[in-house]
PDB file of C-alpha atoms in Angstrom:
ATOM      1  CA  MET M   1      92.802 181.082 111.352  1.00 50.00           C
ATOM      2  CA  LEU M   2      91.155 184.568 111.297  1.00 57.00           C
ATOM      3  CA  ARG M   3      93.822 186.050 113.624  1.00 64.00           C
ATOM      4  CA  TRP M   4      95.052 188.496 110.914  1.00 56.00           C
ATOM      5  CA  LEU M   5      91.354 189.923 110.523  1.00 53.00           C
ATOM      6  CA  HIS M   6      91.045 190.130 114.492  1.00 59.00           C
ATOM      7  CA  SER M   7      94.212 192.047 114.309  1.00 61.00           C
ATOM      8  CA  ALA M   8      93.345 194.314 111.667  1.00 52.00           C
ATOM      9  CA  VAL M   9      89.502 195.085 113.170  1.00 55.00           C
ATOM     10  CA  GLY M  10      91.452 195.800 116.658  1.00 59.00           C
ATOM     11  CA  CYS M  11      93.500 198.656 114.619  1.00 58.00           C
ATOM     12  CA  GLY M  12      90.301 200.292 113.523  1.00 59.00           C
ATOM     13  CA  GLY M  13      90.053 198.404 110.584  1.00 66.00           C
ATOM     14  CA  ILE M  14      92.388 200.644 108.594  1.00 72.00           C
ATOM     15  CA  ARG M  15      94.697 197.455 107.990  1.00 75.00           C
ATOM     16  CA  LEU M  16      91.599 195.606 106.413  1.00 70.00           C
ATOM     17  CA  VAL M  17      90.439 198.251 104.248  1.00 73.00           C
ATOM     18  CA  ALA M  18      93.767 199.188 102.762  1.00 75.00           C
ATOM     19  CA  MET M  19      94.608 195.446 102.188  1.00 76.00           C
ATOM     20  CA  VAL M  20      91.286 195.182 100.309  1.00 74.00           C
ATOM     21  CA  THR M  21      91.514 198.395  98.429  1.00 81.00           C
ATOM     22  CA  MET M  22      95.224 197.278  97.341  1.00 78.00           C
ATOM     23  CA  LEU M  23      94.160 193.758  96.416  1.00 74.00           C
ATOM     24  CA  THR M  24      91.171 195.153  94.487  1.00 77.00           C
ATOM     25  CA  ALA M  25      93.459 197.860  92.772  1.00 73.00           C
ATOM     26  CA  VAL M  26      95.837 195.009  91.793  1.00 71.00           C
ATOM     27  CA  PHE M  27      93.112 193.065  90.285  1.00 70.00           C
ATOM     28  CA  LEU M  28      91.546 195.856  88.181  1.00 70.00           C
ATOM     29  CA  VAL M  29      94.974 196.686  86.851  1.00 71.00           C
ATOM     30  CA  SER M  30      95.999 193.368  85.929  1.00 73.00           C
ATOM     31  CA  ALA M  31      92.957 191.662  84.696  1.00 67.00           C
ATOM     32  CA  PRO M  32      92.510 193.926  81.668  1.00 68.00           C
ATOM     33  CA  LEU M  33      96.206 193.386  80.807  1.00 65.00           C
ATOM     34  CA  ALA M  34      96.300 189.627  81.121  1.00 64.00           C
ATOM     35  CA  MET M  35      93.032 189.663  78.941  1.00 65.00           C
ATOM     36  CA  ALA M  36      94.645 192.013  76.199  1.00 59.00           C
ATOM     37  CA  GLN M  37      97.378 189.406  75.072  1.00 58.00           C
ATOM     38  CA  GLU M  38      96.812 187.505  72.083  1.00 61.00           C
ATOM     39  CA  HIS M  39      98.070 184.346  71.395  1.00 59.00           C
ATOM     40  CA  ALA M  40      99.145 183.562  67.982  1.00 66.00           C
ATOM     41  CA  GLY M  41      99.428 179.592  68.419  1.00 73.00           C
ATOM     42  CA  GLY M  42      98.261 176.862  70.494  1.00 77.00           C
ATOM     43  CA  GLU M  43      96.814 173.538  70.621  1.00 79.00           C
ATOM     44  CA  ALA M  44      93.972 174.330  67.890  1.00 80.00           C
ATOM     45  CA  SER M  45      96.676 175.307  65.425  1.00 81.00           C
ATOM     46  CA  LEU M  46      99.063 172.209  65.538  1.00 84.00           C
ATOM     47  CA  ILE M  47      99.616 170.182  62.604  1.00 84.00           C
ATOM     48  CA  LEU M  48      99.885 166.632  63.003  1.00 80.00           C
ATOM     49  CA  PRO M  49     101.562 164.365  61.056  1.00 80.00           C
ATOM     50  CA  ASP M  50      99.725 161.134  59.494  1.00 87.00           C
ATOM     51  CA  LEU M  51     100.474 158.441  61.926  1.00 84.00           C
ATOM     52  CA  GLY M  52     100.415 155.766  58.939  1.00 87.00           C
ATOM     53  CA  GLN M  53     103.368 157.515  57.397  1.00 89.00           C
ATOM     54  CA  VAL M  54     105.726 157.546  60.408  1.00 85.00           C
ATOM     55  CA  ASP M  55     107.616 154.799  62.233  1.00 87.00           C
ATOM     56  CA  PHE M  56     108.765 155.126  65.942  1.00 87.00           C
ATOM     57  CA  LEU M  57     111.543 152.337  66.389  1.00 89.00           C
ATOM     58  CA  GLY M  58     110.506 150.365  63.682  1.00 90.00           C
ATOM     59  CA  ILE M  59     106.780 150.425  64.415  1.00 90.00           C
ATOM     60  CA  ASN M  60     104.154 151.992  62.247  1.00 91.00           C
ATOM     61  CA  GLY M  61     102.666 154.730  64.039  1.00 90.00           C
ATOM     62  CA  ARG M  62      99.121 153.677  63.667  1.00 93.00           C
ATOM     63  CA  THR M  63      99.688 150.303  64.824  1.00 94.00           C
ATOM     64  CA  LEU M  64     101.308 151.796  67.934  1.00 93.00           C
ATOM     65  CA  LEU M  65      98.467 154.008  68.316  1.00 93.00           C
ATOM     66  CA  MET M  66      95.763 151.159  68.074  1.00 95.00           C
ATOM     67  CA  ALA M  67      98.195 148.880  70.414  1.00 96.00           C
ATOM     68  CA  GLY M  68      98.093 151.780  72.982  1.00 96.00           C
ATOM     69  CA  LEU M  69      94.444 152.024  72.833  1.00 97.00           C
ATOM     70  CA  PHE M  70      94.088 148.500  73.078  1.00 98.00           C
ATOM     71  CA  VAL M  71      95.985 148.564  76.228  1.00 98.00           C
ATOM     72  CA  CYS M  72      93.522 151.178  77.605  1.00 97.00           C
ATOM     73  CA  VAL M  73      90.646 149.135  76.884  1.00 98.00           C
ATOM     74  CA  LEU M  74      92.217 146.193  78.685  1.00 98.00           C
ATOM     75  CA  GLY M  75      92.527 148.636  81.902  1.00 97.00           C
ATOM     76  CA  LEU M  76      89.066 149.810  81.504  1.00 97.00           C
ATOM     77  CA  ILE M  77      87.775 145.950  81.580  1.00 97.00           C
ATOM     78  CA  PHE M  78      90.059 145.137  84.615  1.00 97.00           C
ATOM     79  CA  GLY M  79      89.245 148.457  86.682  1.00 96.00           C
ATOM     80  CA  MET M  80      85.315 147.536  86.061  1.00 96.00           C
ATOM     81  CA  MET M  81      85.762 144.021  87.041  1.00 96.00           C
ATOM     82  CA  THR M  82      87.922 144.957  90.132  1.00 96.00           C
ATOM     83  CA  TYR M  83      84.941 147.418  90.972  1.00 95.00           C
ATOM     84  CA  LEU M  84      82.253 145.213  90.674  1.00 95.00           C
ATOM     85  CA  ARG M  85      84.177 142.658  92.745  1.00 94.00           C
ATOM     86  CA  VAL M  86      84.423 145.142  95.476  1.00 92.00           C
ATOM     87  CA  LYS M  87      81.152 146.476  95.080  1.00 75.00           C
TER      88      LYS M  87
END
């Protein structure tokens, strides 16, 4: 697993020092560039439609959302019952 480390130290440690120096230099150069980029958009600036005004395949969006949440609650109850039986 540490074969590369032993071979680097066997060569006087020059390889190890060069590799660590190169990785440090790459990190120090690339980190500020990555942080300097500003993002104009993102999830926080999304505008969501009113689900009461939208239909999906003829079903009101709010009704579809509530049906999905109901299925999630049923899954939670099923999971808890299964957990308690196994326990």
